[in-house]
Tab-separated table of C-alpha atoms and ligand atoms in Angstrom:
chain	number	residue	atom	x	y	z
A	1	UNK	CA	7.172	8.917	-106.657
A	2	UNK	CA	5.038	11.650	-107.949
A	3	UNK	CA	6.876	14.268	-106.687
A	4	UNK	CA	9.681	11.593	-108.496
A	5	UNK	CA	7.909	11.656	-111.333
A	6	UNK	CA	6.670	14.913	-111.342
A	7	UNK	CA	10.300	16.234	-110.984
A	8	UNK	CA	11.101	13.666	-113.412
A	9	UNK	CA	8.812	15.322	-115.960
A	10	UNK	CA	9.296	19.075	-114.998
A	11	UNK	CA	12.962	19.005	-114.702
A	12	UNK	CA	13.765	17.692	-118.192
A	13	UNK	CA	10.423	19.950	-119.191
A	14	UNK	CA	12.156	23.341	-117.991
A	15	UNK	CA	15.275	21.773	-118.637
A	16	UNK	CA	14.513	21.719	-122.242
A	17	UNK	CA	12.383	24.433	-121.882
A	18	UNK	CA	15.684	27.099	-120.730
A	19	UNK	CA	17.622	25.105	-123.090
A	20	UNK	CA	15.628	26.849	-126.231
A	21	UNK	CA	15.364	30.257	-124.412
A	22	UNK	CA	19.217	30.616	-123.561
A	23	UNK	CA	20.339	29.240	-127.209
A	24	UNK	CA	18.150	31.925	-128.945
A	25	UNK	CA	19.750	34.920	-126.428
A	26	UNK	CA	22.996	33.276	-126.738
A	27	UNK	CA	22.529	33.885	-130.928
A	28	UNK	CA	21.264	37.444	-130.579
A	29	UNK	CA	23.885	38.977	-128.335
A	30	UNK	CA	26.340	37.197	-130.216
A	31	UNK	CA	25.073	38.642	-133.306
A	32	UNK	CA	25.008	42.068	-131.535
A	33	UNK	CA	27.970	41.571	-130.236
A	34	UNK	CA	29.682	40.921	-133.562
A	35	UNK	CA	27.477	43.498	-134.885
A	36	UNK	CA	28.719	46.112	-132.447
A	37	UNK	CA	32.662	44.928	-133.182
A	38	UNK	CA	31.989	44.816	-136.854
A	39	UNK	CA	29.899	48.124	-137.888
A	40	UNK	CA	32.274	50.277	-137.238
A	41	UNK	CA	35.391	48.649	-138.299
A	42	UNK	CA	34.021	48.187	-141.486
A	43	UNK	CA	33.132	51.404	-141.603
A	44	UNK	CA	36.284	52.526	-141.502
A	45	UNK	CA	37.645	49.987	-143.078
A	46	UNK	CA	36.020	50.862	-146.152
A	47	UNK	CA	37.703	52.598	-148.611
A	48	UNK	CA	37.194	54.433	-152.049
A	49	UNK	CA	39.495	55.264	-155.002
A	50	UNK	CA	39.551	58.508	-156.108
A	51	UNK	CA	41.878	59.751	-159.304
A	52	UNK	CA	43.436	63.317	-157.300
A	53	UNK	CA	45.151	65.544	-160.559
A	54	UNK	CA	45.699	62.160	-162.453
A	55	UNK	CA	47.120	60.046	-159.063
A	56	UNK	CA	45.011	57.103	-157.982
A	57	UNK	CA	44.690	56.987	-154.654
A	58	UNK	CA	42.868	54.950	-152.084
A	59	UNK	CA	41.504	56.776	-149.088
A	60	UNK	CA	38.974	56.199	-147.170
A	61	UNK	CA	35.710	56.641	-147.834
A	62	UNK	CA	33.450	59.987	-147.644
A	63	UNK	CA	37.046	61.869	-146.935
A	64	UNK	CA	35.846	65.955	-147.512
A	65	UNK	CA	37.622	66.793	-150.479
A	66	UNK	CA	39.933	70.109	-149.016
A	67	UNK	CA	41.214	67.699	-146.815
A	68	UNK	CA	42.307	65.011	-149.565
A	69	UNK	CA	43.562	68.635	-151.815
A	70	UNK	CA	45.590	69.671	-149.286
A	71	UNK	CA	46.767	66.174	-147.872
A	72	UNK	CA	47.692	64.638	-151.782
A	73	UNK	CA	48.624	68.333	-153.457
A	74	UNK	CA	50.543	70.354	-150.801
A	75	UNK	CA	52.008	71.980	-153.456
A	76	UNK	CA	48.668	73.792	-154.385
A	77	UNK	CA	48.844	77.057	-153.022
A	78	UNK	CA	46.453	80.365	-153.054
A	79	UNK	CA	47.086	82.818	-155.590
A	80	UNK	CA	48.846	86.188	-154.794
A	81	UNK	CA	48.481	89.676	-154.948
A	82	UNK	CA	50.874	91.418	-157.334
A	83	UNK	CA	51.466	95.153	-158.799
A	84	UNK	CA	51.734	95.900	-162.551
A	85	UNK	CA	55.152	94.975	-163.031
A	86	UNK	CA	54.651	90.927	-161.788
A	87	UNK	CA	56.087	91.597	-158.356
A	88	UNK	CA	54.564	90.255	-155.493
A	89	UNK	CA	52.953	92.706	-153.146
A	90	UNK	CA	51.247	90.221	-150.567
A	91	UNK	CA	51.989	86.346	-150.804
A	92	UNK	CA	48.409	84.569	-150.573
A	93	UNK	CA	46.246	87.590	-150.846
A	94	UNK	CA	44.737	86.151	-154.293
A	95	UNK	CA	41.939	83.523	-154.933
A	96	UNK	CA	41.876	80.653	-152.805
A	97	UNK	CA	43.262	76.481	-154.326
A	98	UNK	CA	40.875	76.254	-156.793
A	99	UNK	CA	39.436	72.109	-156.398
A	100	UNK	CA	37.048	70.492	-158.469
A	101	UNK	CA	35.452	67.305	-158.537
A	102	UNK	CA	34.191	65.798	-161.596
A	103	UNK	CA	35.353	68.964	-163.478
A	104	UNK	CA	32.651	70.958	-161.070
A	105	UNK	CA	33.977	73.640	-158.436
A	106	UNK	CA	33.818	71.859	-155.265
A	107	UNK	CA	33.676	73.130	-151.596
A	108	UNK	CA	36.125	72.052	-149.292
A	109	UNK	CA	33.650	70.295	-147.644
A	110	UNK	CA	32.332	68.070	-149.709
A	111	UNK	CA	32.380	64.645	-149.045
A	112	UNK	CA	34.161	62.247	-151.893
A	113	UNK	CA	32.637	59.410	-153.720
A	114	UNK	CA	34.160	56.170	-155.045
A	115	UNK	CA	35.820	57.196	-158.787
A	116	UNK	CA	35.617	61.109	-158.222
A	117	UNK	CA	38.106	62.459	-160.436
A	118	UNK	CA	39.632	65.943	-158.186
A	119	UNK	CA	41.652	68.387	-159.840
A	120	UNK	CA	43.431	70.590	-157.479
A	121	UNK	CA	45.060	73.686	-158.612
A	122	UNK	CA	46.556	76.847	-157.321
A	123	UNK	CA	44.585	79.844	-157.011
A	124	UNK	CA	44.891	82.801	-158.955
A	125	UNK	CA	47.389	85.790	-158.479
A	126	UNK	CA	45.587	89.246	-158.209
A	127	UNK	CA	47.064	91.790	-160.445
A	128	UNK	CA	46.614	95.363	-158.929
A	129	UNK	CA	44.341	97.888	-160.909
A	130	UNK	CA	45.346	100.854	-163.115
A	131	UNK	CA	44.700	103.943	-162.686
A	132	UNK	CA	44.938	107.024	-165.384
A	133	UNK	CA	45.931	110.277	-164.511
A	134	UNK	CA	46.504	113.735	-166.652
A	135	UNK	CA	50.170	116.058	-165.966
A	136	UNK	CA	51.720	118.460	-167.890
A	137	UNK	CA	54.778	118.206	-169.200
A	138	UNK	CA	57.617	120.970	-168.836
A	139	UNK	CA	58.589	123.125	-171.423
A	140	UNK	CA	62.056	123.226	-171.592
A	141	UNK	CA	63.828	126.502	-172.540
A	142	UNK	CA	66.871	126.882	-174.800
A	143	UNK	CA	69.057	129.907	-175.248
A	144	UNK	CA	70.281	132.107	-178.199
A	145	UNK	CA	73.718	134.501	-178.028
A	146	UNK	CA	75.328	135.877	-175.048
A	147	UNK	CA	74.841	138.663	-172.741
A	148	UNK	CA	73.550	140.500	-169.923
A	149	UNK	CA	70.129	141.642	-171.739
A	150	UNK	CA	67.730	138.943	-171.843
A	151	UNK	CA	64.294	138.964	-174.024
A	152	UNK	CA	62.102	136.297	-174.764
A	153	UNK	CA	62.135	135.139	-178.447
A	154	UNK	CA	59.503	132.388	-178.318
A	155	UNK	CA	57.582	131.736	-175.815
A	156	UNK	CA	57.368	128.449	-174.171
A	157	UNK	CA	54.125	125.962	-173.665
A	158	UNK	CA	53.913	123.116	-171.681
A	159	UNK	CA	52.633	119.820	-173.148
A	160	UNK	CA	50.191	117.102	-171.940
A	161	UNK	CA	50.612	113.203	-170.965
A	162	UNK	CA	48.456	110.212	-170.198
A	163	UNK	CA	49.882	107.545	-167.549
A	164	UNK	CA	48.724	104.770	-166.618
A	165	UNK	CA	50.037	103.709	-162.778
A	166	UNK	CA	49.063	101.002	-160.731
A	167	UNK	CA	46.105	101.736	-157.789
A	168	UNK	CA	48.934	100.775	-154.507
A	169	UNK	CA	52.296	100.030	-155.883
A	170	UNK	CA	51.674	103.911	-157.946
A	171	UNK	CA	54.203	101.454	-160.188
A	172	UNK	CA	54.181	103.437	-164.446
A	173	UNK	CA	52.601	101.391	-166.764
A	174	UNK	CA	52.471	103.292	-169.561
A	175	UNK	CA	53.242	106.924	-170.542
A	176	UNK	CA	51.572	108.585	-173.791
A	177	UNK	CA	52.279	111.889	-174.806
A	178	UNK	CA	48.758	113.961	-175.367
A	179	UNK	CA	50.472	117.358	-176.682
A	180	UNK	CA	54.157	117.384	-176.672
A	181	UNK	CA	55.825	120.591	-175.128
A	182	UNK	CA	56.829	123.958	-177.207
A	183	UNK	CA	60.459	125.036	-175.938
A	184	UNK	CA	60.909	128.597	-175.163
A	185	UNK	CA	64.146	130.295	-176.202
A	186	UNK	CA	65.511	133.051	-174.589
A	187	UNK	CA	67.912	135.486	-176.413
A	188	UNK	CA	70.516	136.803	-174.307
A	189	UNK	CA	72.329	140.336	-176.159
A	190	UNK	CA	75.363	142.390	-174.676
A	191	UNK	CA	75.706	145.736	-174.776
A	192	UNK	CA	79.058	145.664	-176.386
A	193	UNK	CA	78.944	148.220	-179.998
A	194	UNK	CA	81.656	148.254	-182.532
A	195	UNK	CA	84.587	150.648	-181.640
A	196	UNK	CA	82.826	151.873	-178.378
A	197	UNK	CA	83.911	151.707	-174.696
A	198	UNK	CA	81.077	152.264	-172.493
A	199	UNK	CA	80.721	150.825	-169.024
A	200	UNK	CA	77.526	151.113	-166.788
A	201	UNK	CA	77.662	151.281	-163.070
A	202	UNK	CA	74.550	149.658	-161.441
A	203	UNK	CA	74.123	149.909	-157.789
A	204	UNK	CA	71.208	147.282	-156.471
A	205	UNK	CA	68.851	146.951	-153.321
A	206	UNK	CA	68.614	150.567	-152.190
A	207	UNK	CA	67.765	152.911	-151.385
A	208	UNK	CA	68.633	153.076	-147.744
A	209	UNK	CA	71.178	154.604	-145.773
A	210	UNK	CA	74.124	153.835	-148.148
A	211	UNK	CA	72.688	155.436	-151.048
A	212	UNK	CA	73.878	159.148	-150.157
A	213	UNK	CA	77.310	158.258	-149.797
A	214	UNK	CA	76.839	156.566	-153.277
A	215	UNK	CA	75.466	159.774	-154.814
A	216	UNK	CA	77.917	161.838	-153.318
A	217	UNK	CA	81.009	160.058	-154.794
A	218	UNK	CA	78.940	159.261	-158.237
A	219	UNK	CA	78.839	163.744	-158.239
A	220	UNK	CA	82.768	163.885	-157.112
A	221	UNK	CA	83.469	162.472	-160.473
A	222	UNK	CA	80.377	163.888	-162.750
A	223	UNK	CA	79.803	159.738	-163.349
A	224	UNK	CA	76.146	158.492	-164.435
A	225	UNK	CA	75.142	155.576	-162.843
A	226	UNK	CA	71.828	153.143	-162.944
A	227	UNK	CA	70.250	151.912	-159.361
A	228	UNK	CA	68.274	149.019	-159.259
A	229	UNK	CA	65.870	149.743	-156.899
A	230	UNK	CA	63.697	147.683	-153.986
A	231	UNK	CA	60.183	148.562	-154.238
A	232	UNK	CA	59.877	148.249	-150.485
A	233	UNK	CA	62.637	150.323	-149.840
A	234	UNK	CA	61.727	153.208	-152.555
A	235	UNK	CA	57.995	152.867	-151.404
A	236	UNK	CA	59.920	155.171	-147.471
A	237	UNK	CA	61.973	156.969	-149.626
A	238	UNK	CA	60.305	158.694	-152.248
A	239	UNK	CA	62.621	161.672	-151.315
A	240	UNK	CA	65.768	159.612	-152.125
A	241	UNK	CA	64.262	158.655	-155.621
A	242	UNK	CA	63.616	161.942	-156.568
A	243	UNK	CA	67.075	162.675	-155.552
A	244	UNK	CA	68.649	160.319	-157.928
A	245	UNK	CA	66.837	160.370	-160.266
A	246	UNK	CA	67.928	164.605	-159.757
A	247	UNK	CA	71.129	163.816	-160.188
A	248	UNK	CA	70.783	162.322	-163.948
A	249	UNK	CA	70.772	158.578	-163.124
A	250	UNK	CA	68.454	155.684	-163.873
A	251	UNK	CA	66.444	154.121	-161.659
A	252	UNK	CA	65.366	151.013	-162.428
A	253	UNK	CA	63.456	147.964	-160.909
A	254	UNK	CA	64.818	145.224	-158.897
A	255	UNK	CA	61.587	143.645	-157.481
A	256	UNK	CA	59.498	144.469	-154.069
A	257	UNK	CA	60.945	142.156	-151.554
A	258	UNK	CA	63.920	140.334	-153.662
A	259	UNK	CA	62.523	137.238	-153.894
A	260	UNK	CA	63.745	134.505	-155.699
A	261	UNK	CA	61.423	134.924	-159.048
A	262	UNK	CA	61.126	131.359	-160.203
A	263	UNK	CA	59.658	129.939	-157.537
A	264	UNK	CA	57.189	132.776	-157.421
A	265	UNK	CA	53.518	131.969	-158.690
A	266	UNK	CA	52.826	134.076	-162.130
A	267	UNK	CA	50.751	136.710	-160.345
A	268	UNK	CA	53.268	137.032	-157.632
A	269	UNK	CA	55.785	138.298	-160.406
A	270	UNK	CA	53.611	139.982	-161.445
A	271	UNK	CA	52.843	141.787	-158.525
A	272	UNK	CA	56.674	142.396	-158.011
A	273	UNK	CA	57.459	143.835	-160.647
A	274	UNK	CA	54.514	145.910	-160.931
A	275	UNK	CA	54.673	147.324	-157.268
A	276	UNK	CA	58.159	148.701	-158.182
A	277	UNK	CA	57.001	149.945	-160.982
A	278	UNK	CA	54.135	152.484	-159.468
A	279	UNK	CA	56.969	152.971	-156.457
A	280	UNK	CA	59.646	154.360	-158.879
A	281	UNK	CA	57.708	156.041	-161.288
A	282	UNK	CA	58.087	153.384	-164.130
A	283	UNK	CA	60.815	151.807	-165.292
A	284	UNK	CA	62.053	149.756	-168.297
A	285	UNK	CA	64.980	147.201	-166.941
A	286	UNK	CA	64.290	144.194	-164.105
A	287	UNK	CA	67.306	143.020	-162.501
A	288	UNK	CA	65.847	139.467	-161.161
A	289	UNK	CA	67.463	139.138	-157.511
A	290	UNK	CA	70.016	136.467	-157.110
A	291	UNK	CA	70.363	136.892	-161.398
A	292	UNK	CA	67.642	134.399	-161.002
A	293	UNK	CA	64.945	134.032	-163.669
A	294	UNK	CA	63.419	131.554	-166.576
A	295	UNK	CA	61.539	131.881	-169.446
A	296	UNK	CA	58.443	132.769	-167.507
A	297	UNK	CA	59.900	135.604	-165.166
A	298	UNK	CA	61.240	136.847	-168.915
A	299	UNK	CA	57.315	136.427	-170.535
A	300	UNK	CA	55.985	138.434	-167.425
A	301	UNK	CA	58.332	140.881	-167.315
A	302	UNK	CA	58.204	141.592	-171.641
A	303	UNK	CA	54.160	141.709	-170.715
A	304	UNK	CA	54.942	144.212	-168.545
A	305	UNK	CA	57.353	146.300	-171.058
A	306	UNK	CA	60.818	145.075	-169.533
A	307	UNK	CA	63.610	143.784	-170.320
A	308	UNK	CA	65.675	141.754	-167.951
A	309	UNK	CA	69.490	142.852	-167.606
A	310	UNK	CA	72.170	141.263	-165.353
A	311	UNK	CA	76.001	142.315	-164.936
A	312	UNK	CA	79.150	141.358	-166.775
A	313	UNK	CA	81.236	142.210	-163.756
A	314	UNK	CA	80.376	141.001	-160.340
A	315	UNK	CA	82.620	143.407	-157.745
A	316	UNK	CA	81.793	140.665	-155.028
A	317	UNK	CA	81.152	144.066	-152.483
A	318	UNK	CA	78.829	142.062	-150.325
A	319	UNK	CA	81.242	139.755	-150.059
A	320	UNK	CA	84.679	141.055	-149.919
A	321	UNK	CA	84.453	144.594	-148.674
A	322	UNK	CA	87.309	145.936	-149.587
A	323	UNK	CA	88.237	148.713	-152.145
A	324	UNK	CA	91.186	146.789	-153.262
A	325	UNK	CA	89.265	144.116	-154.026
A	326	UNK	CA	86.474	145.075	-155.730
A	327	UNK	CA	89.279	147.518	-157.748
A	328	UNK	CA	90.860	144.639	-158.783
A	329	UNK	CA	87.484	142.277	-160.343
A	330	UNK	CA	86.486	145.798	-162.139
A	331	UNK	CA	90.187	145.325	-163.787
A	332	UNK	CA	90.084	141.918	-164.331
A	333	UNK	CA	86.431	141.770	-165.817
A	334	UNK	CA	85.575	145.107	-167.951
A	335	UNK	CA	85.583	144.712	-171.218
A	336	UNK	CA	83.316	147.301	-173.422
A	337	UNK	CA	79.808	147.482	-172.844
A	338	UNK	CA	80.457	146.189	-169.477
A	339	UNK	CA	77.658	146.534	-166.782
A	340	UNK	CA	79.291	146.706	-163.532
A	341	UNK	CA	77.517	145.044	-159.849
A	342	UNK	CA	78.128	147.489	-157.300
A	343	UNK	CA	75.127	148.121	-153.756
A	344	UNK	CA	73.806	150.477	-151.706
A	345	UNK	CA	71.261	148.677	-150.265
A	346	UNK	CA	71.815	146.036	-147.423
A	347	UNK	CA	74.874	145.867	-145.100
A	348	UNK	CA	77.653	148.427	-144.227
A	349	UNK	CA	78.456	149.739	-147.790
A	350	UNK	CA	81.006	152.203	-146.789
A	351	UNK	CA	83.872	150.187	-148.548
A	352	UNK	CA	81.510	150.386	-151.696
A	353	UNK	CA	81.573	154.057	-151.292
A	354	UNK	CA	85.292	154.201	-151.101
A	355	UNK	CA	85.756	152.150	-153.968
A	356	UNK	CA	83.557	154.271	-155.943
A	357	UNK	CA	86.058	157.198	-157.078
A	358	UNK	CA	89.672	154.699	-157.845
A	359	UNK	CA	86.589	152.539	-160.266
A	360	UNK	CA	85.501	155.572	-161.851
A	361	UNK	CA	89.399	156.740	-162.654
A	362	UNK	CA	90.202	153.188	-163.568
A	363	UNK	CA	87.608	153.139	-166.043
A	364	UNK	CA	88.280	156.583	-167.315
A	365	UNK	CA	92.029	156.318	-167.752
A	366	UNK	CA	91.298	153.093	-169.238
A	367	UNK	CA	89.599	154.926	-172.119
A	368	UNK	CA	86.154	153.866	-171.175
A	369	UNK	CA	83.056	156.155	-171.217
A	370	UNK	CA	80.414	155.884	-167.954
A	371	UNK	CA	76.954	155.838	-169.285
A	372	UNK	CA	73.220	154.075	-167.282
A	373	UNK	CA	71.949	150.579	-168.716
A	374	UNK	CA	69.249	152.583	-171.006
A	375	UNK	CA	71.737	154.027	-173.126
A	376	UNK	CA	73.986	151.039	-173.640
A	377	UNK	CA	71.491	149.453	-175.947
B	401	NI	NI1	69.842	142.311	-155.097
């Protein structure tokens, strides 16, 4: 009955007892339970509004605010790199999207409060530096009269500009004229005088082996002639100088090494002309090879006490050799004060030879007197 009663008592007694106990665990890992399911969905589930370039939008909270830029405003884009006339060298290479929240620059990272107000905008474009540089500008060169003798009448200077050019794309920006240029002008002369008929045979590039020849048929037919001489060539054959020069022509100069002039430094003219010079005992004409020259050759060469003379009749020798030939361009070209193209120097000039004495009676019969390029002026 004890045992009864004591069962009795203690069974109700821890009954009640683990009743209490397993109602209070029962609350608390319910609680945690609905703790543990709720926390984070609410979490998430929260949510902010945030005004994104004047769009309300709901997103969730604490969202970093480059990811809400470039999720709302695709369109934003970095800024680009571009030369000095607007086009685009590199697509992107400028500033990054510019965002701000709350009208502050914001990083990309920053996290985004209920009622931030996020502008979003595209970066900016780069626009390529200038740079200045200094050139000259050209002279150019006009011309005066007609004719084989050349002088300078006023010498030519060059001017100065200013551009501006962009750093890469080397794009003008601007030009500005510093100094403008002074044209030169060249006056060309011929050697034609009133009621005269002279002619003038020039022989060019000798001497060399050809040149004997020449001097023998110039004597057949007591005829004067002017060689333009190569100072290279006279420099061996001092003996043939002397010899024509003997035999009452001109010599004159025809550069060193027949170069073309122009695209000779000024010193290297120079040094043409004044090599020939010493190697022929001094002369007063230049015959510029090729007939090529500008106002500068013409400025050194007037420095230098000569005058540049070309031809009026071009016998083609080189070309054609043929004594028929160069017969008939004499006929067709002479007129008074002619200056005929004729060489010794160079290639097989036997046909030149040849040709010499039927020029020479041409020209005579023709009523022309033969005189050298000194006495024509
Ligand atoms: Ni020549």
């Amino acid at each position: 009955m004890v045992a009864t009663n004591e069962a009795a008592f203690t069974r109700p007694r821890v009954r009640g007892s683990r009743g209490r106990l397993g109602g209070l665990v029962s609350a608390s890992l319910f609680l945690a339970l609905v703790a543990l399911f709720l926390l984070p969905t609410a979490h998430a589930n929260v949510r902010i509004i945030a005004q994104v370039n004047g769009q309300l939008l709901t997103i969730p909270a604490s969202s970093a605010t480059g990811a809400v830029a470039s999720e709302y405003l695709a369109l934003a884009r970095p800024g680009s790199k571009l030369d000095i006339t607007g086009d685009v060298v590199s697509i992107g290479e400028g500033s990054p999207v510019k965002t701000e929240v709350n009208a502050t620059p914001a990083a990309a990272d920053l996290p985004l409060a209920d009622g931030s107000v996020v502008t979003v905008s595209h970066g900016d474009n780069l626009l390529e530096g200038l740079v200045k540089k200094t050139e000259t500008i050209p002279f150019q060169t006009a011309s005066q009269g007609s004719g084989a003798f050349v002088r300078l009448v006023h010498n030519g200077t060059p001017g100065e500009k200013t551009i501006y050019q962009g750093k890469f794309s080397h794009k003008q920006a601007a030009v500005f004229t510093i100094t403008p240029p002074e044209n030169a002008v060249l006056g060309h002369s011929s050697a034609a005088k009133p009621g005269q008929k002279l002619a003038a045979l020039t022989f060019d590039d000798g001497p060399g082996k050809w040149t004997q020849g020449v001097l023998d048929a110039l004597a057949a037919k007591e005829a004067p002639a002017t060689f333009f001489i190569l100072g290279s060539s006279a420099a061996h054959n001092q003996a043939l100088i002397h010899k024509i020069k003997a035999a009452g022509h001109e010599v004159e100069n025809h550069s060193w090494s027949h170069p073309i002039l122009t695209q000779l430094s000024d010193d290297e003219v120079r040094r043409e002309i004044s090599r020939t010079d010493a190697a022929i005992g001094g002369g007063r004409f230049l015959r510029p090879p090729y007939g090529t020259y500008d106002a500068t050759v013409v400025s050194i060469a007037q420095s230098m006490g000569y005058r540049l003379v070309l031809w009026t009749v071009d016998t083609l020798d080189w070309k054609h050799r043929d004594p028929d030939s160069i017969l008939s361009l004499v006929k067709e070209q002479t007129k008074p004060g002619a200056i005929i193209l004729m060489h010794d120097g160079g290639v097989d000039r036997s046909q030149t030879v040849a040709a010499i004495p039927r020029v020479v009676d041409w020209l005579l019969q023709s009523g022309y007197s033969l005189t050298t390029v000194e006495n024509l002026l």
